[in-house]
Coordinates of C-alpha atoms in Angstrom, one line a residue:
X1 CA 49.2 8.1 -27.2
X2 CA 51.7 10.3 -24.4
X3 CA 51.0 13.3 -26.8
X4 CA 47.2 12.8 -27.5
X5 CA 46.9 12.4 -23.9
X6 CA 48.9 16.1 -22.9
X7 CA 46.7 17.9 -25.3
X8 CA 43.4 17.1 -23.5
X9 CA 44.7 17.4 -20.0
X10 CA 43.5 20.4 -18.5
X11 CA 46.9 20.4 -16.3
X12 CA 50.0 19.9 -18.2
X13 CA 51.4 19.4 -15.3
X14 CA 50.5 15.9 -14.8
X15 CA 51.6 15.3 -18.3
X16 CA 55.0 15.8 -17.7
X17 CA 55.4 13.1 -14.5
X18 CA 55.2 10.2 -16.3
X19 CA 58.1 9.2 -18.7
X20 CA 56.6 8.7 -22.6
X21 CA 56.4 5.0 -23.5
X22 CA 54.7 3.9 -27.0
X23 CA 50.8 3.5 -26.4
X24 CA 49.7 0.2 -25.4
X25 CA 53.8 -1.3 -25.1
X26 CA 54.6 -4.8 -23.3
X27 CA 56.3 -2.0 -20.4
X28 CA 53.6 0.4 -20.0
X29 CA 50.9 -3.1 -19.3
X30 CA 53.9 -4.1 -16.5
X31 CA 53.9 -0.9 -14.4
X32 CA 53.0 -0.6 -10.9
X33 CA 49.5 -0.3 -10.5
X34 CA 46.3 -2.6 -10.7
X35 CA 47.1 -3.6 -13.8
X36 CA 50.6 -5.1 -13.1
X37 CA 48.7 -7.1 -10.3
X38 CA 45.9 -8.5 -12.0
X39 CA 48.6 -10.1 -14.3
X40 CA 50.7 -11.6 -11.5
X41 CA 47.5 -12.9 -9.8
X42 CA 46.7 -14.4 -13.2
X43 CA 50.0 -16.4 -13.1
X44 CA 50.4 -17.2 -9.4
X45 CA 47.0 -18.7 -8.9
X46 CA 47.8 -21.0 -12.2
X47 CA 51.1 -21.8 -10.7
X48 CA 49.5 -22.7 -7.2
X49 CA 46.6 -24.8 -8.4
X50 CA 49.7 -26.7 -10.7
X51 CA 51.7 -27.0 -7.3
X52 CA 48.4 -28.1 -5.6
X53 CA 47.5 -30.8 -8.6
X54 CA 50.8 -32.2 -8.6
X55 CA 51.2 -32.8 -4.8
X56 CA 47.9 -34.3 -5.3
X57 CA 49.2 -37.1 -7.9
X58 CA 52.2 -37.1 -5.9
X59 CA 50.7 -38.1 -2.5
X60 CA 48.1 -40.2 -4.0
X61 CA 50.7 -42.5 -6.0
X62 CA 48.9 -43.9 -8.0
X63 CA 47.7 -41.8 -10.7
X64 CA 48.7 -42.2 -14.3
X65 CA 49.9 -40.3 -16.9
X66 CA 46.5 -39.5 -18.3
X67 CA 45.4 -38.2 -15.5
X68 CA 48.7 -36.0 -14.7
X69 CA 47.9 -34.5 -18.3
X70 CA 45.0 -33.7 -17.3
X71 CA 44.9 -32.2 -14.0
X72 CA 47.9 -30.0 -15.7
X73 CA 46.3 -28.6 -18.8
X74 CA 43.3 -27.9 -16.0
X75 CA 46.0 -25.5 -14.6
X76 CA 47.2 -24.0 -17.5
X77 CA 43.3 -23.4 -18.7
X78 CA 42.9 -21.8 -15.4
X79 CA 46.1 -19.7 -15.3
X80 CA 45.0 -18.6 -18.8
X81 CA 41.5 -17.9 -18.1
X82 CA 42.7 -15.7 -15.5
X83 CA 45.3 -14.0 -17.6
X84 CA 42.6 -13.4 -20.0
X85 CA 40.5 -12.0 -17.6
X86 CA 43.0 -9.2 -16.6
X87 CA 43.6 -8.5 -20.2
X88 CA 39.8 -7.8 -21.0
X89 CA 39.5 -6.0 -18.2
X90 CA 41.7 -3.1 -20.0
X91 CA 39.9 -3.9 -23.5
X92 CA 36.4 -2.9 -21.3
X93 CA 37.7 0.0 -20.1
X94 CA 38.5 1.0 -23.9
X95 CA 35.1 0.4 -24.9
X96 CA 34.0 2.5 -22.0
X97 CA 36.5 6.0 -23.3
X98 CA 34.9 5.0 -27.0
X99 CA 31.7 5.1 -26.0
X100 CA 31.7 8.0 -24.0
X101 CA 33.9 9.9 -26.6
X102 CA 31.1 9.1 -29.1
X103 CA 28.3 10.6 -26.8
X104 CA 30.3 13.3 -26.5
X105 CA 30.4 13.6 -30.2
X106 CA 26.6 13.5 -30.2
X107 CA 26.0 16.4 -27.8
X108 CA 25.6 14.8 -25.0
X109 CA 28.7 17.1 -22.8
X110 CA 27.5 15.3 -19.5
X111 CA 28.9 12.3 -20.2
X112 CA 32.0 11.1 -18.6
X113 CA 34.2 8.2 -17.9
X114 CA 34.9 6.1 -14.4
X115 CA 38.8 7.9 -14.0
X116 CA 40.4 4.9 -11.8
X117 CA 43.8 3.6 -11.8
X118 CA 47.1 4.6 -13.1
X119 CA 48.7 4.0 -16.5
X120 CA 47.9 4.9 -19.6
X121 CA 44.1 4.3 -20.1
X122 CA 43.5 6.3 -16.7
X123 CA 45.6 9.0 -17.9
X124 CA 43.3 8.5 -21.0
X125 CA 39.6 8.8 -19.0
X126 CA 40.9 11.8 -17.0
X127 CA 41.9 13.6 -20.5
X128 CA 38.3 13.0 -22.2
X129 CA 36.6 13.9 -19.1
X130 CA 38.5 17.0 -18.9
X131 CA 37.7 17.8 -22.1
X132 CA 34.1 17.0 -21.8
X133 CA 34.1 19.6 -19.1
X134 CA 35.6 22.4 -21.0
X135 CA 33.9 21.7 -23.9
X136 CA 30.4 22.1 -21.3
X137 CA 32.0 25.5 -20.5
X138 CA 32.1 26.8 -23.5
X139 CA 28.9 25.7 -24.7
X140 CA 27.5 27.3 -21.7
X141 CA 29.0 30.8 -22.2
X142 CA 28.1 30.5 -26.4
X143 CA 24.6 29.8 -25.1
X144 CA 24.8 32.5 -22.6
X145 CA 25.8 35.0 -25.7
X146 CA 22.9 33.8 -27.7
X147 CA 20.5 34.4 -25.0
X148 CA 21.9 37.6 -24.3
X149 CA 22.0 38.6 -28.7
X150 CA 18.2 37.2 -28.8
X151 CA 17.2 38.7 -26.0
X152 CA 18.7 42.5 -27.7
X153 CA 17.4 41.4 -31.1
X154 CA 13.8 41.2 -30.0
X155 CA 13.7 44.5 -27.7
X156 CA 15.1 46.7 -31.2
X157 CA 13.0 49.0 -32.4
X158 CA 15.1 48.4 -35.8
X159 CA 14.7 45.5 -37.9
X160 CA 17.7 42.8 -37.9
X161 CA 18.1 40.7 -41.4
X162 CA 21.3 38.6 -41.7
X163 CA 21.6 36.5 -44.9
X164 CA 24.1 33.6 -45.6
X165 CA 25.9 34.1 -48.2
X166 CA 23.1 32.4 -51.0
X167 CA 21.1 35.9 -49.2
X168 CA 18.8 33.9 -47.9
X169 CA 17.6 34.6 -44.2
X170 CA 19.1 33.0 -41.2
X171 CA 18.0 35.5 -38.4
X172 CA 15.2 37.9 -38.4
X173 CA 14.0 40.0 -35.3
X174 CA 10.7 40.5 -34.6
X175 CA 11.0 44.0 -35.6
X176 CA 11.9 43.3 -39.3
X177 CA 8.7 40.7 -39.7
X178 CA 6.8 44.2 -38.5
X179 CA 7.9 46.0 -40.9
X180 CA 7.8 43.5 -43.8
X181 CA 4.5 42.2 -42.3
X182 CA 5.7 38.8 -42.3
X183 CA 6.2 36.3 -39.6
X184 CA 9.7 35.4 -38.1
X185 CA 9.0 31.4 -38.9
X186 CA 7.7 32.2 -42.4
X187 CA 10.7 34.4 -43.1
X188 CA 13.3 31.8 -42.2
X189 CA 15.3 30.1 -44.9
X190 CA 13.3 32.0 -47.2
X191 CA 15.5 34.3 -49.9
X192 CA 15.5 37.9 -49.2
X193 CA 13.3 38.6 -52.6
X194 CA 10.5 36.6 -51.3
X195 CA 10.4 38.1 -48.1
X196 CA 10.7 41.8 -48.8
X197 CA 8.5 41.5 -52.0
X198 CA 9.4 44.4 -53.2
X199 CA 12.3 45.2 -56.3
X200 CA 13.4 48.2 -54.7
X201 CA 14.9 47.0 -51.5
X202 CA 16.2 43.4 -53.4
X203 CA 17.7 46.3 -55.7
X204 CA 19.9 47.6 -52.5
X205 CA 21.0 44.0 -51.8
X206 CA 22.0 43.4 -55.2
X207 CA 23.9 46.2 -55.3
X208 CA 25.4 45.1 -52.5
X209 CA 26.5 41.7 -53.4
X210 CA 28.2 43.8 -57.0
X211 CA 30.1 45.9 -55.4
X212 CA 30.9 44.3 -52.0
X213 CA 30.3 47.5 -50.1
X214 CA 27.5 49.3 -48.0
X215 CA 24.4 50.1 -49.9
X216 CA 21.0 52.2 -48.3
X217 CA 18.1 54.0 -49.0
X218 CA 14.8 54.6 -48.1
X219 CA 11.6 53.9 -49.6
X220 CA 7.9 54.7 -49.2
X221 CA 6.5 51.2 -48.3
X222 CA 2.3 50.0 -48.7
X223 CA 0.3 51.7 -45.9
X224 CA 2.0 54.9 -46.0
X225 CA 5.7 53.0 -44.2
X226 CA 8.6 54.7 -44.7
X227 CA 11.5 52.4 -44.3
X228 CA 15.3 53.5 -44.5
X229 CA 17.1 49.8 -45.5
X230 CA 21.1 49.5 -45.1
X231 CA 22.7 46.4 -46.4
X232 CA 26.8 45.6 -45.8
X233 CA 28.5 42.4 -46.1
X234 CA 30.1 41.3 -43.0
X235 CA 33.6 42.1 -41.9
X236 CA 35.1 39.4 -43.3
X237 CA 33.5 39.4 -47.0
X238 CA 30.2 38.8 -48.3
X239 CA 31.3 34.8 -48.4
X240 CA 29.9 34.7 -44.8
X241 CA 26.7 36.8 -45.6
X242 CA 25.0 40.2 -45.0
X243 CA 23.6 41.9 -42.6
X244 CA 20.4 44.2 -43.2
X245 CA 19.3 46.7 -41.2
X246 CA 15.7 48.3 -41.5
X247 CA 14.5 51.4 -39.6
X248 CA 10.6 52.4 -39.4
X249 CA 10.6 56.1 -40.2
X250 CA 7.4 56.3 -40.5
X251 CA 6.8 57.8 -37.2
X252 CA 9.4 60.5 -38.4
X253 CA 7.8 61.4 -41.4
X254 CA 4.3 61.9 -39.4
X255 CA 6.0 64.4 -37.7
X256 CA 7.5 65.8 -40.4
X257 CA 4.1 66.0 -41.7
X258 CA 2.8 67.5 -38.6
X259 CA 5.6 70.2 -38.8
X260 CA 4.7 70.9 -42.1
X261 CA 0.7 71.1 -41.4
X262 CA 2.0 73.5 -37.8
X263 CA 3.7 75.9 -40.1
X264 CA 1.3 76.2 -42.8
X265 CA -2.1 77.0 -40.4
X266 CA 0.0 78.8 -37.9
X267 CA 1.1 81.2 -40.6
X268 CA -2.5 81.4 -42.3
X269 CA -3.9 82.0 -38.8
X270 CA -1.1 84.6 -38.5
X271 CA -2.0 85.8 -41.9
X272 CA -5.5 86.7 -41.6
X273 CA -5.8 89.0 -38.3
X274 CA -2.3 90.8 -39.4
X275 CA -4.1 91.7 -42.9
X276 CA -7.0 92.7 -40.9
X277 CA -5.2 94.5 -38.6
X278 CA -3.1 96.5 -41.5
X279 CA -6.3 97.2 -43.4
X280 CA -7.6 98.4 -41.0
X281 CA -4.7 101.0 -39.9
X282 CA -4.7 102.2 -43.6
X283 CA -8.5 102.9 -43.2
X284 CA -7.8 105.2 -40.4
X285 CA -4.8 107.0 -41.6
X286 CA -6.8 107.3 -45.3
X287 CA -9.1 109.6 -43.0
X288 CA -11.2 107.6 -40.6
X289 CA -9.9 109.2 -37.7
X290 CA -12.2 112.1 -38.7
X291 CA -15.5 110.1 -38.0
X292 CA -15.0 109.1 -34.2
X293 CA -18.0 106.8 -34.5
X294 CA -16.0 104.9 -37.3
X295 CA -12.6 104.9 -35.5
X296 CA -14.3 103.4 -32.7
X297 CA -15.5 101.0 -34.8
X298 CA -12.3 100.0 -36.4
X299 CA -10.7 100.2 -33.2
X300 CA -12.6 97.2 -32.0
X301 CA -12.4 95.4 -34.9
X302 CA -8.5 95.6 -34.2
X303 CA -8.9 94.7 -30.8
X304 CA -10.4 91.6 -31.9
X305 CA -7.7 90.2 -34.2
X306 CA -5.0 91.4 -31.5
X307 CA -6.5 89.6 -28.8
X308 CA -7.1 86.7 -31.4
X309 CA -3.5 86.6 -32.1
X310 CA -2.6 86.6 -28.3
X311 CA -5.1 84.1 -27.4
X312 CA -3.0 82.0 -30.2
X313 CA 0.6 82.6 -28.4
X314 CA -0.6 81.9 -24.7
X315 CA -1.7 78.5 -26.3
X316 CA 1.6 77.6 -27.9
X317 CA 3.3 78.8 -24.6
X318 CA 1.0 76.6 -22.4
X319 CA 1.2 73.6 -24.7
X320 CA 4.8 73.8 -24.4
X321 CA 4.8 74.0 -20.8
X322 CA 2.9 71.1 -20.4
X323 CA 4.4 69.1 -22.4
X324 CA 8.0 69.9 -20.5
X325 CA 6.4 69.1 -17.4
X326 CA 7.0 72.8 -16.2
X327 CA 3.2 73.0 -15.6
X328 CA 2.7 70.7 -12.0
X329 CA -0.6 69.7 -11.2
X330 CA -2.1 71.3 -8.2
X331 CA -4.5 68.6 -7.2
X332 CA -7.7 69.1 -4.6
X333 CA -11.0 66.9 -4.3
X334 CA -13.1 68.7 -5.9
X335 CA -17.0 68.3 -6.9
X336 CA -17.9 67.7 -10.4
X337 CA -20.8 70.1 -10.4
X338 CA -18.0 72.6 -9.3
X339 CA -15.9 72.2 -12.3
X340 CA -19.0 71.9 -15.1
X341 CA -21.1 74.8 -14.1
X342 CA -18.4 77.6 -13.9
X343 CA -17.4 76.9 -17.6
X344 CA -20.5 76.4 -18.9
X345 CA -21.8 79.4 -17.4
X346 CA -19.4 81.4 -19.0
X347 CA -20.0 80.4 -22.3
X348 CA -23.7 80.6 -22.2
X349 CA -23.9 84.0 -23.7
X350 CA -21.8 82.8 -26.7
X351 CA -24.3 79.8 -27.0
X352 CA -27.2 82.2 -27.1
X353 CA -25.2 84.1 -29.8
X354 CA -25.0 81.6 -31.9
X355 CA -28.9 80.2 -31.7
X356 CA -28.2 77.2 -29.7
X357 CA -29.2 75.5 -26.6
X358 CA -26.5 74.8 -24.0
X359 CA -27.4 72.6 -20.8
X360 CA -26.0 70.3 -18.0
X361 CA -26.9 66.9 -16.8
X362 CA -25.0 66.4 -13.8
X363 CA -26.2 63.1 -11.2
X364 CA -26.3 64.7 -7.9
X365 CA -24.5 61.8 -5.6
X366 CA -21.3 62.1 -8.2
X367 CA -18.6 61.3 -5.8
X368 CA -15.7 63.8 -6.2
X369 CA -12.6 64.1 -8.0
X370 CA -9.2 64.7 -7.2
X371 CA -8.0 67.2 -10.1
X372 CA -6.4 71.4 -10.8
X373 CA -9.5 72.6 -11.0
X374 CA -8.5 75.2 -13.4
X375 CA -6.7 73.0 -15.6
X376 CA -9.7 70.1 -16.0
X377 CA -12.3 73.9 -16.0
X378 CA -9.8 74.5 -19.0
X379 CA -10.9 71.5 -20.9
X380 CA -14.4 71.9 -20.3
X381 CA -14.4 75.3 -21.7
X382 CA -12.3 74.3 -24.6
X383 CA -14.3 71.6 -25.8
X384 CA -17.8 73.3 -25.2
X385 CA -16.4 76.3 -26.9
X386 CA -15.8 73.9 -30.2
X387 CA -19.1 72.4 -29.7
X388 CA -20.7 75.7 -30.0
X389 CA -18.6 76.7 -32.8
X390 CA -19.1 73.8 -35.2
X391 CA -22.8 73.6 -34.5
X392 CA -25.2 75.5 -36.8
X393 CA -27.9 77.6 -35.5
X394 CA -30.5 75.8 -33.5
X395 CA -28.8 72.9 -32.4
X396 CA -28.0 71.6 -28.8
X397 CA -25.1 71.3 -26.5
X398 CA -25.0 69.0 -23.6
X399 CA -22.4 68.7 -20.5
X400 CA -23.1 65.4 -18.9
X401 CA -21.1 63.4 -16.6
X402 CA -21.8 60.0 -15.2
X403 CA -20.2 57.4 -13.4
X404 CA -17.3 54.5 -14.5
X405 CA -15.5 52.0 -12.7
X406 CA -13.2 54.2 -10.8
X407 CA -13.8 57.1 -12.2
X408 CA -16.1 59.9 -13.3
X409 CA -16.7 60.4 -17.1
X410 CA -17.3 64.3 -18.6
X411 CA -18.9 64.3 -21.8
X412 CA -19.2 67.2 -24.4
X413 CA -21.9 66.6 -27.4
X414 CA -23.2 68.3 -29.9
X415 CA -25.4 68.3 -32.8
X416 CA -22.9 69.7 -35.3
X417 CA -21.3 68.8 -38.3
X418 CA -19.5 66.2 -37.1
X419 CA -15.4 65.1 -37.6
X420 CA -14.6 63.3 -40.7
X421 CA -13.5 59.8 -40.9
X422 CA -9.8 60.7 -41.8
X423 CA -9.0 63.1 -39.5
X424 CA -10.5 61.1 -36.2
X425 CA -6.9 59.8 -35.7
X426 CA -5.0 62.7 -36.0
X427 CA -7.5 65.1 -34.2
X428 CA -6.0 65.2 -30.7
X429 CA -2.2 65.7 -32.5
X430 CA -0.7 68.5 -31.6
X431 CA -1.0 71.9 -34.0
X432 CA -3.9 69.9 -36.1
X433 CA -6.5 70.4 -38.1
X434 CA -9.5 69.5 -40.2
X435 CA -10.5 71.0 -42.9
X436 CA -13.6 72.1 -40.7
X437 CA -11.5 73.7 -38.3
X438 CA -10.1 75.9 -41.0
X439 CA -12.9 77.4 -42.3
X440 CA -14.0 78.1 -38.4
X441 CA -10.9 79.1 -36.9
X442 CA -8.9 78.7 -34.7
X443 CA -4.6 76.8 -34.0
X444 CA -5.7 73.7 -33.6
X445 CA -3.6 73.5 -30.5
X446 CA -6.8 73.1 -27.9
X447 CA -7.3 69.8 -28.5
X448 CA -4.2 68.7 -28.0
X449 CA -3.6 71.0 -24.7
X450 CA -7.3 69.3 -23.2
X451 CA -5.5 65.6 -24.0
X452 CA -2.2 66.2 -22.5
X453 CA -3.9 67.7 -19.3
X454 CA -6.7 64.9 -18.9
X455 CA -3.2 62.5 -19.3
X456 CA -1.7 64.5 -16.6
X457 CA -4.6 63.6 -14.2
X458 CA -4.2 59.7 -15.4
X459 CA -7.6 60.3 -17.3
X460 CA -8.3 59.4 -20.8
X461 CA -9.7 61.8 -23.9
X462 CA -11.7 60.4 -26.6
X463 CA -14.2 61.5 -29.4
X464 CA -17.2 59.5 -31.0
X465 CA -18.5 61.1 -34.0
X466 CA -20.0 60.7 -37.3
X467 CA -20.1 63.0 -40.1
X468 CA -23.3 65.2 -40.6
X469 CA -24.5 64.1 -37.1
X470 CA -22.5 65.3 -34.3
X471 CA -19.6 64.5 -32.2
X472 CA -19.0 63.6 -28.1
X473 CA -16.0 64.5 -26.6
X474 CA -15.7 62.2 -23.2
X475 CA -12.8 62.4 -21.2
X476 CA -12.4 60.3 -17.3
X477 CA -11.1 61.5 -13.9
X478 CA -10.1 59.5 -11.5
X479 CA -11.7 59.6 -8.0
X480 CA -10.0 60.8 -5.0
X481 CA -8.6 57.3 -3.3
X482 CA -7.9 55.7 -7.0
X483 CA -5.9 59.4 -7.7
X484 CA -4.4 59.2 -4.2
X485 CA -2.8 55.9 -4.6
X486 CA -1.8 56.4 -8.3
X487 CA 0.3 59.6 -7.1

């Protein structure tokens, strides 16, 4: 009992001060402490009410035997009933350490026992509740650490597997049920084959388990995901399980893509004026020179393509600034009229060029804006400018504007040809373009500079169009108190 007791005191200390008796001996009931005296009271109060009975028969004379039996078994049942007492008293006081030790078993860390008195079952009480407390501690700090792994699990962009040993799941962040397209409670407990459904990452895990090593690779999921799955067993052997990681590259690859579209149109766009611009050259030297009429003609044709080709550089070099915030915004209230009519003024001539019909519908009490006029003028120019490109003789092009909740909305439309369905959601990507767009020209980098400069102003850019029937480009400023508190 001495030794049980020192490993659950929290002070070893008090361990030590008390010389080791066997648990529960005749000595350790007889120390000095309550105990002791709820035995002596036991056996003085018998002895006094024995005194007191047998004065009693004394003084009255005239008792008899029967009667002296009696009135002394009375006092040996009372000595012993009080005896008895003191004894259950420690038997209660057992039942009260068993009980708590079981709740303590069951969870419940908050209970404790009454730690009075001296001997052996006090020294008892204190060493369970000392060890109720630490073990509170500790399962405060282990919840502390789940909280904490939780919380990191469910802000990764990665997705967390980890597998018993059997490989089915036992934790799954949110991230992983993403990319699976599964839910966190339908994956749990679940083996990793149904979950994944798919041969090719149950494949990696297998290969895994084999060889007791770290196995990856990455595989084009449904939906056009690209997924990169690592599977190792943990530190201490695949007996205690796996952890997979998953990471979405799918957002890689679209750039990849992007890259790949950039460099093929930027070199066909590069390719056509410089073949133009060498055919050309060869036609003079080959003896056009000779008809000045011609040359001039040629010449012109040159300078077209060169400033084509220039026009295609200053783009690149101001969607790069913008996009590493080494363009500021030089911001004024400005009207809306002020902004529309400049740029489609100079783009009228174009319009007539073409056989269309450009026009305004500007509200007169539009309240202003607070914008870079040039920048926003920018926009409007570029999107009327693709309006009258894509739109065939005899159709319209309208700059409206009207008013929002808290801001103004600018829209371009035409009656063109329209934006097919699959390229809606890649039209404002940087260095894209439809197949439309090809055949009429241009980087494909103007769409993207208008979005990142209506962002700039906390505005928004976005196209409604149907193939065959025209698109609307609409884009929102801000007005000048919503701007001023924003910035």
């Amino acid at each position: 009992m001495q030794q049980t007791t020192a490993s659950l005191q929290p002070n070893a200390e008090s361990v030590h001060t008390t010389p080791a008796r066997p648990p529960f001996s005749r000595q350790s009931l007889w120390r000095t402490g309550s105990d002791r005296w709820r035995y002596l009271l036991g056996v003085l109060a018998g002895m006094v009410l024995i005194v007191t009975l047998l004065l009693w028969y004394v003084t009255a004379g005239e008792r008899s035997l029967a009667e002296l039996a009696v009135a002394g078994g009375l006092a040996v049942i009372a000595a012993a009933a009080l005896l008895m007492g003191a004894l259950d008293v420690s038997s209660w006081r057992v039942r009260q350490i068993t009980a708590a030790v079981e709740r303590i078993a069951a969870g419940d860390l908050d209970a404790r026992v009454p730690a009075r008195g001296p001997g052996d079952i006090g020294a008892l009480s204190r060493a369970v509740n000392g060890m109720a407390e630490r073990l509170e501690r500790q399962s405060r700090k282990r919840n502390r650490e789940r909280d904490r792994l939780n919380t990191v699990l469910h802000v990764m962009n990665d997705g967390v597997i980890i597998l018993n040993k059997h490989g089915y799941v036992s934790i799954i962040n949110p991230s992983a049920a993403r990319i699976l397209r599964v839910t966190v409670d339908d994956a749990l407990n679940k083996s990793f084959v149904q979950v994944v459904k798919d041969y090719r990452l149950a494949e990696v895990l297998l290969a895994c388990i084999e060889e007791n090593a770290e196995h990856s690779a990455t595989y084009e999921l449904a939906g056009d995901a690209y997924v990169r799955i690592i599977v190792t067993p943990f530190l201490r052997g695949a007996a205690n399980g796996y952890l997979v990681l998953m990471q979405d590259l799918s957002h890689i690859h679209r750039l990849e893509t992007v890259r790949r579209d950039f460099v093929s149109n930027l070199s066909h766009e590069l390719r056509t004026p410089l073949a133009s611009v060498k055919a050309l050259v060869d036609t003079l030297r080959d003896g056009a020179l000779d008809d000045p009429p011609a040359a001039e003609r040629f010449l012109g044709r040159m300078e077209v393509e060169v400033d084509e080709m220039a026009q295609m550089v200053q783009e690149l070099l101001e969607l790069s600034r913008i996009e590493s915030g080494q363009a500021p915004l030089r911001l004024f209230p400005t009207a809306v009229a002020t902004l529309v009519e400049p740029a489609v003024e100079r783009l009228h001539a174009q319009a007539e060029r073409s056989g269309l019909t450009l026009s305004t519908m500007l509200p007169a009490d539009l309240p202003e804006v607070m914008v870079d006029t040039d920048r926003i003028r920018t926009v409007i120019i570029n999107l009327v400018h693709n309006a009258i490109k894509f739109t065939p003789p005899g159709g319209f092009v309208t700059v409206s504007a009207r008013m929002a909740p808290d801001a103004v909305v600018i829209s371009v439309a035409d009656t063109g040809a329209g934006i097919p369905a699959e390229d809606l959601p890649r039209i404002f990507e940087r260095f894209y373009k439809a197949d439309r767009a090809r055949s009429g020209g241009g980087t494909g980098l103007g769409l993207a500079i208008a979005k990142h400069s209506v962002n700039a102003h906390n505005g928004r850019l976005w196209v409604d169009s149907t193939e065959g029937a025209g698109s609307t480009f609409s884009f929102t400023l801000p007005l000048v108190n919503l701007s001023l508190t924003h910035n």
